[in-house]
Coordinates of C-alpha atoms and ligand atoms in Angstrom, one line a residue:
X29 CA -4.7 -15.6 -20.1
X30 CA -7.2 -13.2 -20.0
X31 CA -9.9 -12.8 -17.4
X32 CA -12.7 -10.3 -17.0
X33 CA -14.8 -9.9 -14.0
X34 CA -18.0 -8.6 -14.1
X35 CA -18.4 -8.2 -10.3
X36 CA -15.0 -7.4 -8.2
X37 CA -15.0 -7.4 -4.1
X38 CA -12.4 -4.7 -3.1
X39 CA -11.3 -4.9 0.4
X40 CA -9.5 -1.9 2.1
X41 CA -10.3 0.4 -0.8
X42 CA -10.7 3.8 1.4
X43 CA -7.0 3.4 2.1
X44 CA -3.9 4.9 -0.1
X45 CA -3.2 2.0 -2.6
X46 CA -6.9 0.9 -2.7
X47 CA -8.6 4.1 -3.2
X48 CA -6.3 4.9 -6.1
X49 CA -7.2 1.8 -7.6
X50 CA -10.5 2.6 -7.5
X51 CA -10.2 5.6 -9.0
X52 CA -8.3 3.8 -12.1
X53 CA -11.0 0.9 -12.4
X54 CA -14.1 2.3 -11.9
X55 CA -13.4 4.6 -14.8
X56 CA -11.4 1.9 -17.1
X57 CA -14.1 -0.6 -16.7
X58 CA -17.5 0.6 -16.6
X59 CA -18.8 -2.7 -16.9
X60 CA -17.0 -3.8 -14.1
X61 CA -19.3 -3.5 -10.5
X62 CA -16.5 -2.7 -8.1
X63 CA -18.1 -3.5 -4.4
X64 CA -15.8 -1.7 -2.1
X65 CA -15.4 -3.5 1.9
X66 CA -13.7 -1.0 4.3
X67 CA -13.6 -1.1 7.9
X68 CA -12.9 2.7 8.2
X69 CA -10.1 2.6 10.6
X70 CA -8.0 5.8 10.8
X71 CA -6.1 4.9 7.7
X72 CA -9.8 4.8 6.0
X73 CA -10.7 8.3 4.0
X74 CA -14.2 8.4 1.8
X75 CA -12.7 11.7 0.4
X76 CA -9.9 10.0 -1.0
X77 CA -13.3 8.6 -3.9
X78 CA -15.8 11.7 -3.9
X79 CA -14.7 11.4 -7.7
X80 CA -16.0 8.1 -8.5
X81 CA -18.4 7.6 -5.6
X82 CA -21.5 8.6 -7.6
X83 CA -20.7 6.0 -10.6
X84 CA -23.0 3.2 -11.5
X85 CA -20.6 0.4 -11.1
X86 CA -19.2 1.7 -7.8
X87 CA -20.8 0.7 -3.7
X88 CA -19.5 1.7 -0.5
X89 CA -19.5 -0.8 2.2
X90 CA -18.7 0.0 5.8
X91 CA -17.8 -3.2 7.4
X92 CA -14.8 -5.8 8.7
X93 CA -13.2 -8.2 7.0
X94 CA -13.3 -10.7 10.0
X95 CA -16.7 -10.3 9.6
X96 CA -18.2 -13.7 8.2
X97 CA -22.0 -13.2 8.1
X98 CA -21.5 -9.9 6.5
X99 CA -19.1 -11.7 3.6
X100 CA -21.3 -14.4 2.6
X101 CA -24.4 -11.7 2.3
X102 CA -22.0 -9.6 0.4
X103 CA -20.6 -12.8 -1.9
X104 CA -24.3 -14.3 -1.8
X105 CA -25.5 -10.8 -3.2
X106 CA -23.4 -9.2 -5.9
X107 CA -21.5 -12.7 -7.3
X108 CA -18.1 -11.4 -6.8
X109 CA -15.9 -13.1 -9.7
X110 CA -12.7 -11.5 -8.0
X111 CA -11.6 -10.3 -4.5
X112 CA -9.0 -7.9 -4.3
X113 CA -7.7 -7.9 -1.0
X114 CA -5.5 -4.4 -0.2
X115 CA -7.4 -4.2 3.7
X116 CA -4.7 -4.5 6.2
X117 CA -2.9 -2.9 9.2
X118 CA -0.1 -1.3 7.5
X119 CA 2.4 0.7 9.6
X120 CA 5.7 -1.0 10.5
X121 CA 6.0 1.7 13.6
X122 CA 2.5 1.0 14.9
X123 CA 3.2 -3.0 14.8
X124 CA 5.9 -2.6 16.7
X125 CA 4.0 0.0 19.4
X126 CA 1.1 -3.1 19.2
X127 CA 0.8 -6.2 17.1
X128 CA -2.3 -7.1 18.3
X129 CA -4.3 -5.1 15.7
X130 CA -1.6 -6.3 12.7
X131 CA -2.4 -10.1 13.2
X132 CA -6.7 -9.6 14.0
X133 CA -6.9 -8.0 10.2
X134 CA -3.8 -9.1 8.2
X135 CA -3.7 -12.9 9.4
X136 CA -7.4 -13.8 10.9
X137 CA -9.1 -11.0 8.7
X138 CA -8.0 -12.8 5.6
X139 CA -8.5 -16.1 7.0
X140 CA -12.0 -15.3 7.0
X141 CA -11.9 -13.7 3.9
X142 CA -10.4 -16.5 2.5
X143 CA -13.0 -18.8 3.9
X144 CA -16.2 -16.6 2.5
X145 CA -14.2 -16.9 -1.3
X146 CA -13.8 -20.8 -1.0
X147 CA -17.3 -21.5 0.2
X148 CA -19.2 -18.8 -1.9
X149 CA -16.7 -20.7 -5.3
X150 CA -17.1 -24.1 -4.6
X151 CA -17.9 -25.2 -8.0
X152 CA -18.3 -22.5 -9.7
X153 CA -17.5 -23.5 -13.4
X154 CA -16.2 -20.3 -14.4
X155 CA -12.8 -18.3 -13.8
X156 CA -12.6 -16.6 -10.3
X157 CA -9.6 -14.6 -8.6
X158 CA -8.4 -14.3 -4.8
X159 CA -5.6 -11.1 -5.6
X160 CA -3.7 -10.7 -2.5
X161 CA -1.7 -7.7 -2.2
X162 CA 1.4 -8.2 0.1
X163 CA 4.8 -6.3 0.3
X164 CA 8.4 -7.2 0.0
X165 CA 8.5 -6.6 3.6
X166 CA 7.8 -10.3 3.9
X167 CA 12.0 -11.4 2.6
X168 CA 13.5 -9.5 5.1
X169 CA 16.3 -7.4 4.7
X170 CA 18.7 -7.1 2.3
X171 CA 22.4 -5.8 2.4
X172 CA 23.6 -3.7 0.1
X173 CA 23.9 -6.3 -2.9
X174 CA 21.1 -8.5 -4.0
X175 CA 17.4 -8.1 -5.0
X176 CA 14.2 -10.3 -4.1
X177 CA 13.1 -12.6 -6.6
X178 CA 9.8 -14.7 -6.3
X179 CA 12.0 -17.5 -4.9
X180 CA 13.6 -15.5 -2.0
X181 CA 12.6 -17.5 1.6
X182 CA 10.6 -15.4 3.4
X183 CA 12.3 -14.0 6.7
X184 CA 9.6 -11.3 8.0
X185 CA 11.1 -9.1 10.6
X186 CA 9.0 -6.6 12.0
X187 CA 5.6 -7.7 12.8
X188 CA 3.8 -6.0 10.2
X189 CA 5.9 -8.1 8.1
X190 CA 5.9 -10.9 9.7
X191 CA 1.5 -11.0 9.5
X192 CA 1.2 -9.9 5.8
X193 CA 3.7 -13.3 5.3
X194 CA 1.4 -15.2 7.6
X195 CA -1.3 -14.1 5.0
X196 CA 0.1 -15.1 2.1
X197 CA 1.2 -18.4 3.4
X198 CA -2.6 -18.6 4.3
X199 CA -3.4 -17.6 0.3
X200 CA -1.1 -19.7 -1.0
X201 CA -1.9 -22.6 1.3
X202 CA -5.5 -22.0 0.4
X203 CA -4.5 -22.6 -3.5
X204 CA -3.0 -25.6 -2.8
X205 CA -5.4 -27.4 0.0
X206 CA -9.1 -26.3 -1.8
X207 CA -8.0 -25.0 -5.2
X208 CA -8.6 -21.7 -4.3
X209 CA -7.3 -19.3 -7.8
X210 CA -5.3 -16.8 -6.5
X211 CA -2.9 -14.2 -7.5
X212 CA -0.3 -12.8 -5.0
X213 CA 1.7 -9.1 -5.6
X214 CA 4.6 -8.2 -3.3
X215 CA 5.3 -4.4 -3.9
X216 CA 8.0 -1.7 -2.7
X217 CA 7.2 1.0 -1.1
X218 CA 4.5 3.0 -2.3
X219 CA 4.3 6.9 -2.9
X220 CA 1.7 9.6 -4.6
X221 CA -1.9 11.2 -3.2
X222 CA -4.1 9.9 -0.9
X223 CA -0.9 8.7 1.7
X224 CA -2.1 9.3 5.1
X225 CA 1.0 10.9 6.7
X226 CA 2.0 9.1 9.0
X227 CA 4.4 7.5 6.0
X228 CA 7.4 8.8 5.2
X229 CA 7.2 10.9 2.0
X230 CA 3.7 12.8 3.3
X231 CA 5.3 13.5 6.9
X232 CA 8.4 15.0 5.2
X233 CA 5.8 17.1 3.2
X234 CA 3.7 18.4 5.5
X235 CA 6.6 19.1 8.5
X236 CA 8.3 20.9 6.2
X237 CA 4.9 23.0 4.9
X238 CA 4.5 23.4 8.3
X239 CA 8.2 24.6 9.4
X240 CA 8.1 21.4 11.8
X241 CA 11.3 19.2 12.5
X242 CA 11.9 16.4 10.1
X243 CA 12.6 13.2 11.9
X244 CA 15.0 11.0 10.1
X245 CA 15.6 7.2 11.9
X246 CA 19.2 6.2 12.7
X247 CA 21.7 8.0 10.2
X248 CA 19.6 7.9 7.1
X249 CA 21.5 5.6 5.0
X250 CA 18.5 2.7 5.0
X251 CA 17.5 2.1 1.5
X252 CA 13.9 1.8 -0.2
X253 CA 12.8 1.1 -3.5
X254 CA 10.0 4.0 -4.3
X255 CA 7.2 3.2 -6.8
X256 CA 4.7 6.0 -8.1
X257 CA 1.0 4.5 -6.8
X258 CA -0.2 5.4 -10.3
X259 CA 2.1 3.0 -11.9
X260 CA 1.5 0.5 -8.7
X261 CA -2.3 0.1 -9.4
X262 CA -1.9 -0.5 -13.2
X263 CA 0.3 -3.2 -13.0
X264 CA -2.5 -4.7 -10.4
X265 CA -4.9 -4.5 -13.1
X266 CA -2.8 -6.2 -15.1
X267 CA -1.9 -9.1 -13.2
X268 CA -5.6 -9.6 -12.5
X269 CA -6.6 -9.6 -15.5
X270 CA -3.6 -11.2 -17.1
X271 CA -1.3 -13.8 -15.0
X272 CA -1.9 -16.9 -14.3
X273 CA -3.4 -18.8 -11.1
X274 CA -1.1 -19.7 -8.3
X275 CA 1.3 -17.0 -10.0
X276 CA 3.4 -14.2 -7.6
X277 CA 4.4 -11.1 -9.0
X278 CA 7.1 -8.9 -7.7
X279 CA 6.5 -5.2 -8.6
X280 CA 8.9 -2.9 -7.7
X281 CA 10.0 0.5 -9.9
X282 CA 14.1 0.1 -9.7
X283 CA 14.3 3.5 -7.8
X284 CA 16.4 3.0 -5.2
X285 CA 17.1 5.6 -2.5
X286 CA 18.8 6.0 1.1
X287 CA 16.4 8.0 3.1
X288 CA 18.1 11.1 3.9
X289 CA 18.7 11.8 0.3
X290 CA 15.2 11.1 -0.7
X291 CA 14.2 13.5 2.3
X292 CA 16.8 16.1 0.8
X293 CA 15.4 15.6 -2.5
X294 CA 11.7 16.4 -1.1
X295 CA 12.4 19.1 0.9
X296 CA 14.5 21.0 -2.1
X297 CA 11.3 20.3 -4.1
X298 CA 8.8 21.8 -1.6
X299 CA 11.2 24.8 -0.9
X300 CA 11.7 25.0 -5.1
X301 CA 7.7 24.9 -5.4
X302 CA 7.5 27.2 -2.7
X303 CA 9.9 29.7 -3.5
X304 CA 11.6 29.7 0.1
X305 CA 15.3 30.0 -0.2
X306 CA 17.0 26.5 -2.0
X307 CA 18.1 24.1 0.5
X308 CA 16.3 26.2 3.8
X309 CA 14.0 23.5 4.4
X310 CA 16.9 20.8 5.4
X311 CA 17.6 23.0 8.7
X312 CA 14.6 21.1 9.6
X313 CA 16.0 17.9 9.7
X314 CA 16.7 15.8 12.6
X315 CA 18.0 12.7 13.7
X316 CA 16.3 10.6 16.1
X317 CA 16.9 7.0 17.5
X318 CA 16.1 4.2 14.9
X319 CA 13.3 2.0 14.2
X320 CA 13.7 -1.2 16.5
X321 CA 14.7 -4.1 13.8
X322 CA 15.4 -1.5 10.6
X323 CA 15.3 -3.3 7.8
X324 CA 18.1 -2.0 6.1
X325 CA 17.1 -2.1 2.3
X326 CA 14.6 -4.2 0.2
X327 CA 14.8 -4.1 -3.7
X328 CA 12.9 -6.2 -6.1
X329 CA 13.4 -8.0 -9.4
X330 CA 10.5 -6.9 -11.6
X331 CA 11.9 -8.2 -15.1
X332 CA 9.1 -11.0 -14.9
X333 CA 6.0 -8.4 -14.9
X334 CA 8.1 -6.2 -17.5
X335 CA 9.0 -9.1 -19.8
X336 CA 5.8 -11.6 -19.1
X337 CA 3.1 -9.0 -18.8
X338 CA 4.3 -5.9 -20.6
X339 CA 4.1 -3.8 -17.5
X340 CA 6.3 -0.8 -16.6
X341 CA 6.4 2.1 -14.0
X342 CA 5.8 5.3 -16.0
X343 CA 7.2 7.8 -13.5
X344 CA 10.9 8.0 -12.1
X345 CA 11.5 9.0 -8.8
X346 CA 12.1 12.8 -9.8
X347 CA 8.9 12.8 -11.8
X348 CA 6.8 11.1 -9.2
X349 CA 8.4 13.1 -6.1
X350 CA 7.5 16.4 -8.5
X351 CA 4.0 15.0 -8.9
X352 CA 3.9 14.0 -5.2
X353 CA 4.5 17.6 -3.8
X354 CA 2.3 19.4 -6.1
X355 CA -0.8 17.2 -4.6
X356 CA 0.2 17.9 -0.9
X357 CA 0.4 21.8 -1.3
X358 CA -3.1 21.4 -3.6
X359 CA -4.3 19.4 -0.9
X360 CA -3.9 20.7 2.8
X361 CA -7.4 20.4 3.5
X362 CA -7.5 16.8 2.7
X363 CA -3.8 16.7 5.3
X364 CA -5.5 18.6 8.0
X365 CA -9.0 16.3 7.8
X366 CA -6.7 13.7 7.8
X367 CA -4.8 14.6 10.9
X368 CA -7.4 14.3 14.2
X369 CA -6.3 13.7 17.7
X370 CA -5.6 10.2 17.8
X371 CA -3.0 10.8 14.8
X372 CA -1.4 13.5 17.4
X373 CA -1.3 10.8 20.3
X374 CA 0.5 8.1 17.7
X375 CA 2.9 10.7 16.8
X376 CA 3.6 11.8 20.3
X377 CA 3.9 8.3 21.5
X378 CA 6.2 7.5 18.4
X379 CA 8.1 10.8 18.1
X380 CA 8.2 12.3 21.6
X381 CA 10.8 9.6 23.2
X382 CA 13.0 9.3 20.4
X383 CA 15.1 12.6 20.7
X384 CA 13.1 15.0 18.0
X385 CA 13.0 18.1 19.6
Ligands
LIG469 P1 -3.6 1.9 4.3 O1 -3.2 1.7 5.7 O2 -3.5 3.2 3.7 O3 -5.1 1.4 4.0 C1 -5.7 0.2 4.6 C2 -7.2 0.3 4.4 O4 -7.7 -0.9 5.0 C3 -7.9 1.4 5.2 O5 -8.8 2.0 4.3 C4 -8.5 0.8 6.3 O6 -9.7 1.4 6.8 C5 -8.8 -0.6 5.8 N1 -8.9 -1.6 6.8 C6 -8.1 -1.9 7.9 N2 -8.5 -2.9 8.6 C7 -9.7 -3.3 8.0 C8 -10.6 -4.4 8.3 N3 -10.4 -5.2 9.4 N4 -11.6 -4.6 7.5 C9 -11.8 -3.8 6.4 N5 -11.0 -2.8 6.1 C10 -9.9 -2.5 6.9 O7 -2.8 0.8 3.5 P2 -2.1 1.0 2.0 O8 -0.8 1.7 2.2 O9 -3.1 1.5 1.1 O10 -1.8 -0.6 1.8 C11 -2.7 -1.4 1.1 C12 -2.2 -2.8 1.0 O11 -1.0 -2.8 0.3 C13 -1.9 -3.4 2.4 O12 -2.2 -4.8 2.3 C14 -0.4 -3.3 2.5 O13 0.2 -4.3 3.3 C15 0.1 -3.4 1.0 N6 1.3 -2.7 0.7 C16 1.5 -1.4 0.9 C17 2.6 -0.7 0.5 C18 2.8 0.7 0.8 O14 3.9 1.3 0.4 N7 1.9 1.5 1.2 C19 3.7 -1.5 -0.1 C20 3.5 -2.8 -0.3 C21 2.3 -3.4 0.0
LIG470 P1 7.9 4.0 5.9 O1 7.3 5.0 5.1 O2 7.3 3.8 7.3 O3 7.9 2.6 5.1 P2 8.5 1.2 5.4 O4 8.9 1.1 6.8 O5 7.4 0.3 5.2 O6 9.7 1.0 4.5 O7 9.4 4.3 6.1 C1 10.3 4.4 5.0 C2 11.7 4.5 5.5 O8 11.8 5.8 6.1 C3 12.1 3.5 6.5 O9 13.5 3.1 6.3 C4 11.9 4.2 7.8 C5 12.2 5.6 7.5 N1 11.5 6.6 8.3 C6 12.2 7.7 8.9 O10 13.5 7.8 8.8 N2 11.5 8.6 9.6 C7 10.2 8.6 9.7 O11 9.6 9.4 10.4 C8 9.4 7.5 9.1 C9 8.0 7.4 9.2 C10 10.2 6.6 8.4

């Protein structure tokens, strides 16, 4: 299969995933008119493209995704072949301070997004593509055996998870009711530049360039699968380009780490880079009471992307955490825009109860 869009709707692409895939495509596909929909909430940063933002075959729009009049003049005006859909609430601590947010864009936002694809495609005689990024968030939590497979049953648990599985029951659904082509990816967690720091890897980062205490949930031994953005968005590419309609991809990078060790391994990086004294930079650690619900460890089978579509990550955890702190010391200008008031409320209102002192 090989498809290749001429026009390509990106939704979300001011945050951390999209705006690195941005800054892939636009410069792999100059053919390619990239038409990028983002709302601008906090998580939103135009710096993040001031590289590609003056190419031909780039546009900003600022606007919703629940916004229906605005989609069909967008889908009525540029022909959009593809949609790739990365706009979303995407916190697990702010779902569970408020939902509400998480189910208006994740669930209703790509209902209507999925509604403006079906009725601008409606007999359109050549290849289109809904891709819907998603997260293996969605299959719950694993022990300490096992890894997802596109088969697992989903059993969301936060409710971040719980509205990006609404969604892709709603994509899925939508492929099987009205034909809809879609693609869906479910990816581990995500890591690199451009993460607004509110995340784990750029919070450790900046607390610890900053001397600030490090706040670790529960007793650190929850597990994560980490996966370089780089590699993330190029295996995207791929599978919109590549797979097949009504096809899921699990992308993960087989990197598995419990938190406090990955927040030891950051922290002797940033006090390495910054020749402070090795290991000073743990003092700052603390433990604080856990995340409501923590899932205790997701991992992912990605043998189908490797073996099917010739895909695989290019960085391993020690490179990517390398290349991870040498952009957030280049970069503090970029942290501090970044971080306004509101960011200090959510981090009071997250952080000040839980015992961080
Ligand atoms: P992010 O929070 O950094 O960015 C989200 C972007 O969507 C922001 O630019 C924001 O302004 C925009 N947005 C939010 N609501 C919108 C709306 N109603 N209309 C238009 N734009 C809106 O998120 P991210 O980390 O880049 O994640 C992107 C996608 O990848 C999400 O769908 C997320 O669920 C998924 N995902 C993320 C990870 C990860 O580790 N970050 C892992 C797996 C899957
Ligand atoms: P996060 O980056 O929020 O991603 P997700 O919840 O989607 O996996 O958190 C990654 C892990 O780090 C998760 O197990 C929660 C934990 N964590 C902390 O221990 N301290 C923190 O301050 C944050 C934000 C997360």
């Amino acid at each position: 299969m090989s498809f290749t869009p001429t026009s390509v709707l990106v939704t979300g692409g001011a945050g951390f995933i999209g705006s690195n895939y941005l800054l892939h495509v636009v410069r792999a596909w100059p053919e390619t008119l990239y038409v990028n929909l983002d709302a601008l909430t906090y998580a939103g940063n135009l710096a993040n493209l001031a590289s590609v933002e003056d190419a031909p075959n780039y546009r900003f729009i600022h606007g919703d995704i629940n916004d229906a009049e605005l989609l069909a003049r967008l889908f009525a005006e540029n022909a959009f072949e593809a949609v790739v859909h990365f706009a979303a609430e995407s916190h697990v601590d702010r779902s569970i301070l408020d939902p509400t947010a998480f189910v208006t864009t994740n669930v209703h936002g790509t209902l209507v997004l999925l509604q403006a694809a079906r009725t601008a495609w409606d007999g359109a005689g050549t290849p289109r593509r809904f891709h819907h990024i998603s997260t293996d968030e969605v299959f719950g939590s694993l022990g300490p055996e096992g890894v997802f497979t596109a088969e697992t049953p989903y059993a969301p648990r936060s409710p971040y998870a719980a509205s990006k599985a609404s969604a892709d029951h709603l994509v899925r659904a939508f492929g099987t009711t009205y034909h809809l082509p879609y693609v869906i990816t479910n990816t581990s967690n995500n890591y690199g530049p451009y993460q607004f720091p509110e995340k784990l890897i750029p919070l450790v980062i900046r607390n610890a360039m900053k001397g600030e205490p490090i706040p670790v949930y529960g007793n650190g031994q929850n597990v994560r699968d980490w996966l370089y953005v780089e590699d993330h968005v190029k295996a995207l590419d791929i599978v919109l380009r590549r797979a097949e309609e009504g096809s899921t991809w699990l992308i993960g990078a087989d990197q598995e780490i419990n938190n406090l060790d990955l927040v030891h391994l950051l922290l002797d990086e940033v006090d390495r880079v910054t020749g402070k004294h090795a290991g000073s930079s743990r003092a700052l650690i603390r433990f604080v009471a856990d995340r409501p619900g923590h899932d205790f460890r997701y991992a992912l089978d990605s043998s189908p992307i490797e073996d099917q579509l010739g895909w695989k990550p290019e960085h391993d955890l020690n490179a990517g955490i390398r290349r991870t702190v040498a952009w957030y010391l280049d970069n503090v200008p970029w942290m501090d825009a970044v971080l306004d008031g509101a960011y200090r409320d959510y981090y009071s209102s997250q952080y000040g109860s839980r015992g961080m002192n």
